[in-house]
Short mmCIF file of C-alpha atoms and ligand atoms in Angstrom, two decimals:
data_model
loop_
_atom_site.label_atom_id
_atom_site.label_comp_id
_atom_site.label_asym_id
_atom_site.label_seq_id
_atom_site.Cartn_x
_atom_site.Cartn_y
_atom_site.Cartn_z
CA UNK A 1 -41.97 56.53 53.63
CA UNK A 2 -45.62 56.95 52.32
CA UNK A 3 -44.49 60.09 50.25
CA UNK A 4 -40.91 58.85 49.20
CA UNK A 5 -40.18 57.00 46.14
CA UNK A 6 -37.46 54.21 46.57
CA UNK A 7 -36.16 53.20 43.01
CA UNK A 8 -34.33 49.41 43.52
CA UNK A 9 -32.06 49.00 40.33
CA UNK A 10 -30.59 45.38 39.74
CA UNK A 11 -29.30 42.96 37.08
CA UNK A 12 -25.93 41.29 35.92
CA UNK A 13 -23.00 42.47 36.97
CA UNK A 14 -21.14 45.18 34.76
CA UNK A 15 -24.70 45.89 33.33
CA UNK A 16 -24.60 49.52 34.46
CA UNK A 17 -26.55 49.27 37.56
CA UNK A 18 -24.29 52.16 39.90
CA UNK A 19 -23.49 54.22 36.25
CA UNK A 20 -27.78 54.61 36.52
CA UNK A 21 -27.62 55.10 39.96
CA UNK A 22 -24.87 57.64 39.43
CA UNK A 23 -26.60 59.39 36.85
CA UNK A 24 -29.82 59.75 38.95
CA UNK A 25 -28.07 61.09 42.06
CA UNK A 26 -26.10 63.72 39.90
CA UNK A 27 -29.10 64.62 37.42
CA UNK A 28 -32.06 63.78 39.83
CA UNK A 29 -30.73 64.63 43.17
CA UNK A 30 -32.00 61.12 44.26
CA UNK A 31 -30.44 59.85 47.86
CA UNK A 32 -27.64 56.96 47.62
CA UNK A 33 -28.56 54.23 49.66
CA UNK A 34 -25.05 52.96 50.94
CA UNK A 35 -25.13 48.92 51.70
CA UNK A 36 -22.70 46.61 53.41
CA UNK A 37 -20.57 44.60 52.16
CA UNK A 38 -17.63 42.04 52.89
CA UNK A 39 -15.32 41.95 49.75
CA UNK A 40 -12.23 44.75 49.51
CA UNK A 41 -12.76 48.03 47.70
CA UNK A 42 -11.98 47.79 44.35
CA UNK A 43 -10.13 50.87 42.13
CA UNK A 44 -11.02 53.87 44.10
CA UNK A 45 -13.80 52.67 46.28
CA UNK A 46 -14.25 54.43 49.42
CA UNK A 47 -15.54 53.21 52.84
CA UNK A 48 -18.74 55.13 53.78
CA UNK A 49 -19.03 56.50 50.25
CA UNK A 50 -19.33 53.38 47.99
CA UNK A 51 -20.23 51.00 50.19
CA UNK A 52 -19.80 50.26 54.15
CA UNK A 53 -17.00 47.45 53.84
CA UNK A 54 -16.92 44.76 56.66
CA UNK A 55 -15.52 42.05 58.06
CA UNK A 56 -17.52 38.61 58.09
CA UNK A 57 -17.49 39.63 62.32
CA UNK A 58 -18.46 43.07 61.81
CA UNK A 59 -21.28 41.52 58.95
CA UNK A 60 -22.43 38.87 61.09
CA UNK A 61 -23.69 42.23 63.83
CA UNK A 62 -25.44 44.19 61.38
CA UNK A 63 -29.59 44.26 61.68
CA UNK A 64 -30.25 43.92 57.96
CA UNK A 65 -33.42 43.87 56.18
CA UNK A 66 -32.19 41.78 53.77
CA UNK A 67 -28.76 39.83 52.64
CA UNK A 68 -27.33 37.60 49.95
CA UNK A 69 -23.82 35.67 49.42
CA UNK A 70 -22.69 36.96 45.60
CA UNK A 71 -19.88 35.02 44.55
CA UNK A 72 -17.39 34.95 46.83
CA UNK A 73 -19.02 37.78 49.30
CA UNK A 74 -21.15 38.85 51.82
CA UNK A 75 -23.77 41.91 51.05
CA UNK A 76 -26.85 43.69 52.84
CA UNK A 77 -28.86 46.13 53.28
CA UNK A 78 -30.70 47.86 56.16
CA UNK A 79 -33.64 50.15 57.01
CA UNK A 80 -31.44 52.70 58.28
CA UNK A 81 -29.47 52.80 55.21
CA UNK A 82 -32.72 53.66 53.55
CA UNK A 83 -34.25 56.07 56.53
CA UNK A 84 -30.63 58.12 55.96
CA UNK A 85 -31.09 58.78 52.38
CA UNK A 86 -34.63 59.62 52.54
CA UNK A 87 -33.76 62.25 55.41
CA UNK A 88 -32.85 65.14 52.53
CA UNK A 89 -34.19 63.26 49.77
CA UNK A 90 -37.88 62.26 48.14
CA UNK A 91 -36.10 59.72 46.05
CA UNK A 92 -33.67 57.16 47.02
CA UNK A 93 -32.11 54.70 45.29
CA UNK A 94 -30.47 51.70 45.89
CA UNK A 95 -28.14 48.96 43.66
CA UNK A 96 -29.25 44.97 44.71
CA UNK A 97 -28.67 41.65 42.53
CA UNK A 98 -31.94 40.38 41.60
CA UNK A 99 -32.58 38.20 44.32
CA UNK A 100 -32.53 41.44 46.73
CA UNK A 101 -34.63 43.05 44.58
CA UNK A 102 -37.29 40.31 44.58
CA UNK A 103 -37.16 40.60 48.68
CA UNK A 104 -37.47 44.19 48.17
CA UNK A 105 -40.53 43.46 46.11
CA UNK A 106 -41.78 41.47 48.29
CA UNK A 107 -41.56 43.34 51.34
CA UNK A 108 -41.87 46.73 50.17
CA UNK A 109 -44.65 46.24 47.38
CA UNK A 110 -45.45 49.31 45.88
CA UNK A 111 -43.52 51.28 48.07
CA UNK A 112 -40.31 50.15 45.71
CA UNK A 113 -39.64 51.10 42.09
CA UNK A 114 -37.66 48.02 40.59
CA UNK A 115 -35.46 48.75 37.44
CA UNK A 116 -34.06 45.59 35.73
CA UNK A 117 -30.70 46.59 34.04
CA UNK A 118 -30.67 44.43 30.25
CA UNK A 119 -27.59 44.21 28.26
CA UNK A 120 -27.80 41.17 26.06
CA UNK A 121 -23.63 39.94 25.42
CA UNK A 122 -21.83 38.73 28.25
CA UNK A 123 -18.70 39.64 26.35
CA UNK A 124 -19.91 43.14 26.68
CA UNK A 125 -20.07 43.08 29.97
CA UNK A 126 -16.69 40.83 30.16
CA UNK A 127 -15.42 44.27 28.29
CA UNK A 128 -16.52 46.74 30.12
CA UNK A 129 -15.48 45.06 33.91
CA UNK A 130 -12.22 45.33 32.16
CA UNK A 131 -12.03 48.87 31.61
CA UNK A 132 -13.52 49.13 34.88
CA UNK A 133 -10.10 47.70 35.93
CA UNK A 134 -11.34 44.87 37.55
CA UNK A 135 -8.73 42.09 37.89
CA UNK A 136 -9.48 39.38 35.29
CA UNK A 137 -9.40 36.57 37.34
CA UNK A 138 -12.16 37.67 39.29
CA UNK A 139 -14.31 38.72 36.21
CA UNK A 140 -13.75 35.17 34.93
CA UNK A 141 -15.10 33.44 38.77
CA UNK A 142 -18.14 35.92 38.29
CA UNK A 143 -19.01 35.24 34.65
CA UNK A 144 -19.16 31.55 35.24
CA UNK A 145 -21.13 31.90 38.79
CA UNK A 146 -24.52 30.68 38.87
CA UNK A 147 -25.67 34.12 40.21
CA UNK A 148 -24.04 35.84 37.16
CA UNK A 149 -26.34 33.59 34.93
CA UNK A 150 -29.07 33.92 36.83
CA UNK A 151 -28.91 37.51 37.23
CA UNK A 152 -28.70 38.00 33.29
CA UNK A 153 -32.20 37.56 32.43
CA UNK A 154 -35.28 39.46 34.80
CA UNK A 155 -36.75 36.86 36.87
CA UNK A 156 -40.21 35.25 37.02
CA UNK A 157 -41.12 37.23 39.83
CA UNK A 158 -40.45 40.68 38.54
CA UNK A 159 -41.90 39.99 35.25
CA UNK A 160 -45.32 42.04 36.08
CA UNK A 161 -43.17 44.62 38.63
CA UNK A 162 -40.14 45.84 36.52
CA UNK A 163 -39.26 48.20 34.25
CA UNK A 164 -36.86 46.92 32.14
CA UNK A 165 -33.90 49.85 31.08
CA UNK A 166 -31.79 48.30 28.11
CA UNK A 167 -28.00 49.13 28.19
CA UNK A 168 -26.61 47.76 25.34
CA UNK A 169 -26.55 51.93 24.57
CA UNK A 170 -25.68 54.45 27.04
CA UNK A 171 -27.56 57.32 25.32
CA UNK A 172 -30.88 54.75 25.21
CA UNK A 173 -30.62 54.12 28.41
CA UNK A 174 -29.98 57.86 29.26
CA UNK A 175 -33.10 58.55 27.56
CA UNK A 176 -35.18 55.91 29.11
CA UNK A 177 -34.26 56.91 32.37
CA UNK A 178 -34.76 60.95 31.64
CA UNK A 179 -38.50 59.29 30.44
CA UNK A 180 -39.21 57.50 33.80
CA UNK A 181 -38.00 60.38 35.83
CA UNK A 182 -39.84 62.94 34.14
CA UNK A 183 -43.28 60.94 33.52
N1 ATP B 1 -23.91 51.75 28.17
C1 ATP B 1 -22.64 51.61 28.50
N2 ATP B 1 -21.70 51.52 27.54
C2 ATP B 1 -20.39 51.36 27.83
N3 ATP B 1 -19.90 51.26 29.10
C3 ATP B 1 -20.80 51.34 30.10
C4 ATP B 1 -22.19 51.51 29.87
N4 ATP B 1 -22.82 51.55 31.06
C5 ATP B 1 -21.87 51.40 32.01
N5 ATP B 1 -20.65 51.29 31.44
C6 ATP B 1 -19.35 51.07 32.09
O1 ATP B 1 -19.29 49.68 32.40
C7 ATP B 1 -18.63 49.47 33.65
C8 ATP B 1 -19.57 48.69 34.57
O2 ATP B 1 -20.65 49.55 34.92
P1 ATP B 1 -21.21 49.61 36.40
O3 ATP B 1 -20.10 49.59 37.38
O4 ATP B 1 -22.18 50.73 36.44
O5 ATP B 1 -21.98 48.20 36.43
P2 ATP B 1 -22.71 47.45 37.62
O6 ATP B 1 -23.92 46.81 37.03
O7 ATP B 1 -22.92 48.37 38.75
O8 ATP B 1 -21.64 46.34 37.98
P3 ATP B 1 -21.42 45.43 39.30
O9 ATP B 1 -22.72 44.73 39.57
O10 ATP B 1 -20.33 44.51 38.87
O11 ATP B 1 -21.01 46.33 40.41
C9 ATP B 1 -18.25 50.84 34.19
O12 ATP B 1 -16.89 51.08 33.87
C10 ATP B 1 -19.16 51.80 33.42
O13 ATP B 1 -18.56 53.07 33.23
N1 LIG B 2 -29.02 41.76 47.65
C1 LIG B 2 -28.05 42.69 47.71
N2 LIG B 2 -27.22 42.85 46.65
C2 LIG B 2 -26.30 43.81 46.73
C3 LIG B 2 -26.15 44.64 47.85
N3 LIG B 2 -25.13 45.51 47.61
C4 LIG B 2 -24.67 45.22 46.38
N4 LIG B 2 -25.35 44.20 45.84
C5 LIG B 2 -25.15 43.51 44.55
O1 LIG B 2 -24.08 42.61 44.67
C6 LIG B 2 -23.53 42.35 43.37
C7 LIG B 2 -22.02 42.48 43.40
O2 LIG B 2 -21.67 43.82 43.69
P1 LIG B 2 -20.18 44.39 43.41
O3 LIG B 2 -20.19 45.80 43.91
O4 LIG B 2 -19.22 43.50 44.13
O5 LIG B 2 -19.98 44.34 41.92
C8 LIG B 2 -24.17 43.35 42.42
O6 LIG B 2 -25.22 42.71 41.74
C9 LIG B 2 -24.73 44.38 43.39
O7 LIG B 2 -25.85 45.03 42.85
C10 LIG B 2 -27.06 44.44 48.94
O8 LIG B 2 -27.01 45.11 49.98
N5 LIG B 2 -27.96 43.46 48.82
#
């Protein structure tokens, strides 16, 4: 992994996180790193392709390098998720909350690239999990979780590791991200 670069993007949910990832895949060719998770596809989410969806069983068997409860669910991600999109890619890229991103800090050092995802009105985000399609019951349960809140604001232990990509604009983010890629 010595020559790779592994870009880790996190913050709150409806932020933007997988819209940057998107973007970087399309524009920058960068490898999708494709975690696990164990709550159902939601709109037009595929197996294999947006995520690996399990069952708690199937979860529970899975060598991970790292895992988190989020809300309601089960997620995780491995090495060989990571080893698979580096095999025809120099960048990868993968979507965590922020407490994977601190393990991935942690464990991976340098080696890891950590974006923190800012968009400052949780009615904005409230709006645009809505025209996501996302049902509004569960938008509610994750607005008022504690990982929601926490995941709002970059934590202590990114402060002197993350780049911070403000979303409250697509084009400003567009252009921050063009910056980064092409520094
Ligand atoms: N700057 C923006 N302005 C308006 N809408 C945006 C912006 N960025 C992303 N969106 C839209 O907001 C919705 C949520 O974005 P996205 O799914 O990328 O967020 P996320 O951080 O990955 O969310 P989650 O953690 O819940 O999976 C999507 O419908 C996306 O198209
Ligand atoms: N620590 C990890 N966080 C992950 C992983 N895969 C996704 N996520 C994060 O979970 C929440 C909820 O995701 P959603 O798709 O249900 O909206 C969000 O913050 C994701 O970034 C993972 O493998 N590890």
């Amino acid at each position: 992994m010595a020559d790779k670069k592994l870009i880790v993007i996190t913050g709150a949910t409806g932020s933007g996180k997988t819209s940057i990832r998107d973007y970087l895949v399309e524009k920058y060719h960068a490898g999708k790193i494709i975690t696990h998770t164990t709550r159902k596809p939601r709109g037009k989410e595929q197996n294999n392709v947006d995520y690996y969806f399990e069952t708690d069983e199937s979860f529970a068997k899975l060598h991970l390098l790292e895992h988190v409860k989020y809300v309601t669910a089960q997620y995780g991600s491995s090495m060989e998720g990571i080893n698979k999109a580096f095999e025809n890619h120099d960048v990868a890229v993968i979507v965590l909350d922020t407490k994977g991103a601190i393990t991935y800090a942690r464990k991976l050092k340098d080696q890891a690239e950590i974006w923190f995802i800012k968009v400052d009105d949780p009615d904005t985000l409230r709006q645009r999990m809505q025209k996501r399609g996302d049902e509004s019951q569960r938008i509610e349960k994750r607005l008022a979780s504690d990982e929601f809140m926490r995941d709002m604001h970059l934590p202590d232990e990114l402060k002197n590791v993350a780049t911070v990509i403000d979303n409250n604009d697509w084009q400003v983010a567009q252009k921050q991200v063009d910056n980064l890629m092409t520094k």
